mmCIF file of C-alpha atoms in Angstrom:
data_model
loop_
_atom_site.group_PDB
_atom_site.id
_atom_site.type_symbol
_atom_site.label_atom_id
_atom_site.label_comp_id
_atom_site.label_asym_id
_atom_site.label_seq_id
_atom_site.Cartn_x
_atom_site.Cartn_y
_atom_site.Cartn_z
ATOM 1 C CA MET A 3 26.266 21.651 1.797
ATOM 2 C CA ASN A 4 23.131 23.048 3.427
ATOM 3 C CA CYS A 5 19.663 21.986 2.350
ATOM 4 C CA ARG A 6 18.045 24.257 -0.211
ATOM 5 C CA LEU A 7 15.003 25.737 1.486
ATOM 6 C CA GLY A 8 11.829 24.747 -0.316
ATOM 7 C CA CYS A 9 13.351 21.785 -2.162
ATOM 8 C CA GLY A 10 11.523 18.936 -0.410
ATOM 9 C CA ALA A 11 12.982 16.207 -2.649
ATOM 10 C CA CYS A 12 14.125 14.154 0.356
ATOM 11 C CA CYS A 13 10.552 14.322 1.703
ATOM 12 C CA ILE A 14 8.963 13.137 -1.536
ATOM 13 C CA ALA A 15 11.274 10.912 -3.605
ATOM 14 C CA PRO A 16 12.419 8.223 -1.134
ATOM 15 C CA SER A 17 10.372 5.628 0.667
ATOM 16 C CA ILE A 18 10.474 5.867 4.460
ATOM 17 C CA SER A 19 9.671 2.677 6.331
ATOM 18 C CA SER A 20 9.641 4.130 9.833
ATOM 19 C CA PRO A 21 6.545 5.810 11.289
ATOM 20 C CA ILE A 22 6.085 9.508 10.665
ATOM 21 C CA PRO A 23 3.562 11.543 12.698
ATOM 22 C CA GLY A 24 0.428 11.358 10.561
ATOM 23 C CA MET A 25 1.853 8.442 8.532
ATOM 24 C CA PRO A 26 2.167 5.522 10.970
ATOM 25 C CA GLU A 27 3.194 3.091 8.211
ATOM 26 C CA GLY A 28 5.812 5.457 6.767
ATOM 27 C CA LYS A 29 5.531 6.540 3.134
ATOM 28 C CA LYS A 30 6.043 5.123 -0.336
ATOM 29 C CA ALA A 31 8.610 6.449 -2.785
ATOM 30 C CA GLY A 32 7.208 9.432 -4.663
ATOM 31 C CA GLN A 33 4.556 10.065 -2.014
ATOM 32 C CA ARG A 34 4.626 13.511 -0.423
ATOM 33 C CA CYS A 35 5.195 13.407 3.339
ATOM 34 C CA VAL A 36 2.228 14.838 5.254
ATOM 35 C CA GLN A 37 4.697 16.848 7.320
ATOM 36 C CA LEU A 38 5.881 18.793 4.276
ATOM 37 C CA ASP A 39 4.126 22.161 4.147
ATOM 38 C CA LYS A 40 2.981 24.073 1.047
ATOM 39 C CA ASN A 41 6.408 25.749 0.857
ATOM 40 C CA ASN A 42 8.161 22.348 0.915
ATOM 41 C CA LEU A 43 9.444 22.900 4.436
ATOM 42 C CA CYS A 44 9.329 20.197 7.108
ATOM 43 C CA LYS A 45 6.795 20.946 9.837
ATOM 44 C CA LEU A 46 8.765 18.652 12.177
ATOM 45 C CA PHE A 47 12.187 20.237 11.669
ATOM 46 C CA GLY A 48 13.754 20.538 15.124
ATOM 47 C CA ASP A 49 10.923 18.531 16.720
ATOM 48 C CA PRO A 50 11.880 15.416 18.709
ATOM 49 C CA SER A 51 9.123 13.420 16.962
ATOM 50 C CA ARG A 52 10.938 13.770 13.624
ATOM 51 C CA PRO A 53 11.938 10.278 12.405
ATOM 52 C CA ALA A 54 15.561 9.231 12.912
ATOM 53 C CA VAL A 55 16.000 8.612 9.175
ATOM 54 C CA CYS A 56 15.109 12.250 8.534
ATOM 55 C CA LEU A 57 17.446 13.479 11.257
ATOM 56 C CA GLN A 58 20.293 11.443 9.782
ATOM 57 C CA PHE A 59 19.889 12.726 6.217
ATOM 58 C CA LYS A 60 22.674 15.122 5.267
ATOM 59 C CA ALA A 61 22.417 17.131 2.087
ATOM 60 C CA CYS A 62 25.364 16.706 -0.245
ATOM 61 C CA GLU A 63 25.938 17.524 -3.888
ATOM 62 C CA ASP A 64 26.180 13.822 -4.846
ATOM 63 C CA VAL A 65 22.601 13.288 -3.664
ATOM 64 C CA CYS A 66 21.063 16.734 -4.035
ATOM 65 C CA GLY A 67 22.736 17.947 -7.210
ATOM 66 C CA SER A 68 22.771 21.595 -8.149
ATOM 67 C CA ASN A 69 19.049 22.422 -8.009
ATOM 68 C CA ASN A 70 15.706 21.102 -6.749
ATOM 69 C CA ALA A 71 14.808 19.246 -9.947
ATOM 70 C CA ASP A 72 18.219 17.574 -9.974
ATOM 71 C CA ALA A 73 17.731 16.529 -6.338
ATOM 72 C CA MET A 74 14.346 14.965 -7.139
ATOM 73 C CA TRP A 75 15.819 13.068 -10.103
ATOM 74 C CA ARG A 76 18.897 11.864 -8.191
ATOM 75 C CA ILE A 77 16.994 10.717 -5.101
ATOM 76 C CA THR A 78 14.397 8.969 -7.278
ATOM 77 C CA GLN A 79 17.188 7.143 -9.097
ATOM 78 C CA LEU A 80 18.851 6.141 -5.815
ATOM 79 C CA GLU A 81 15.514 4.850 -4.523
ATOM 80 C CA ALA A 82 15.066 2.742 -7.656
ATOM 81 C CA LEU A 83 18.504 1.179 -7.134
ATOM 82 C CA THR A 84 17.762 0.092 -3.571
#
């Protein structure tokens, strides 16, 4: 599965403990990443400064569901379980 352009759920729903450019302490679950633009696209996509956790994320139907709202719900639920 390819990421749905403009979804952004993986950049909002989960916590990220590693530093992100502009967010040296990472981000809390539910907090919008500062690198997510107004169209919900990552400004660091393809940039070597993109955090490893972001590089390693692979979209799949189990995590991302069938639409953006489903992805946000599923990732939020996974975050709550961890």
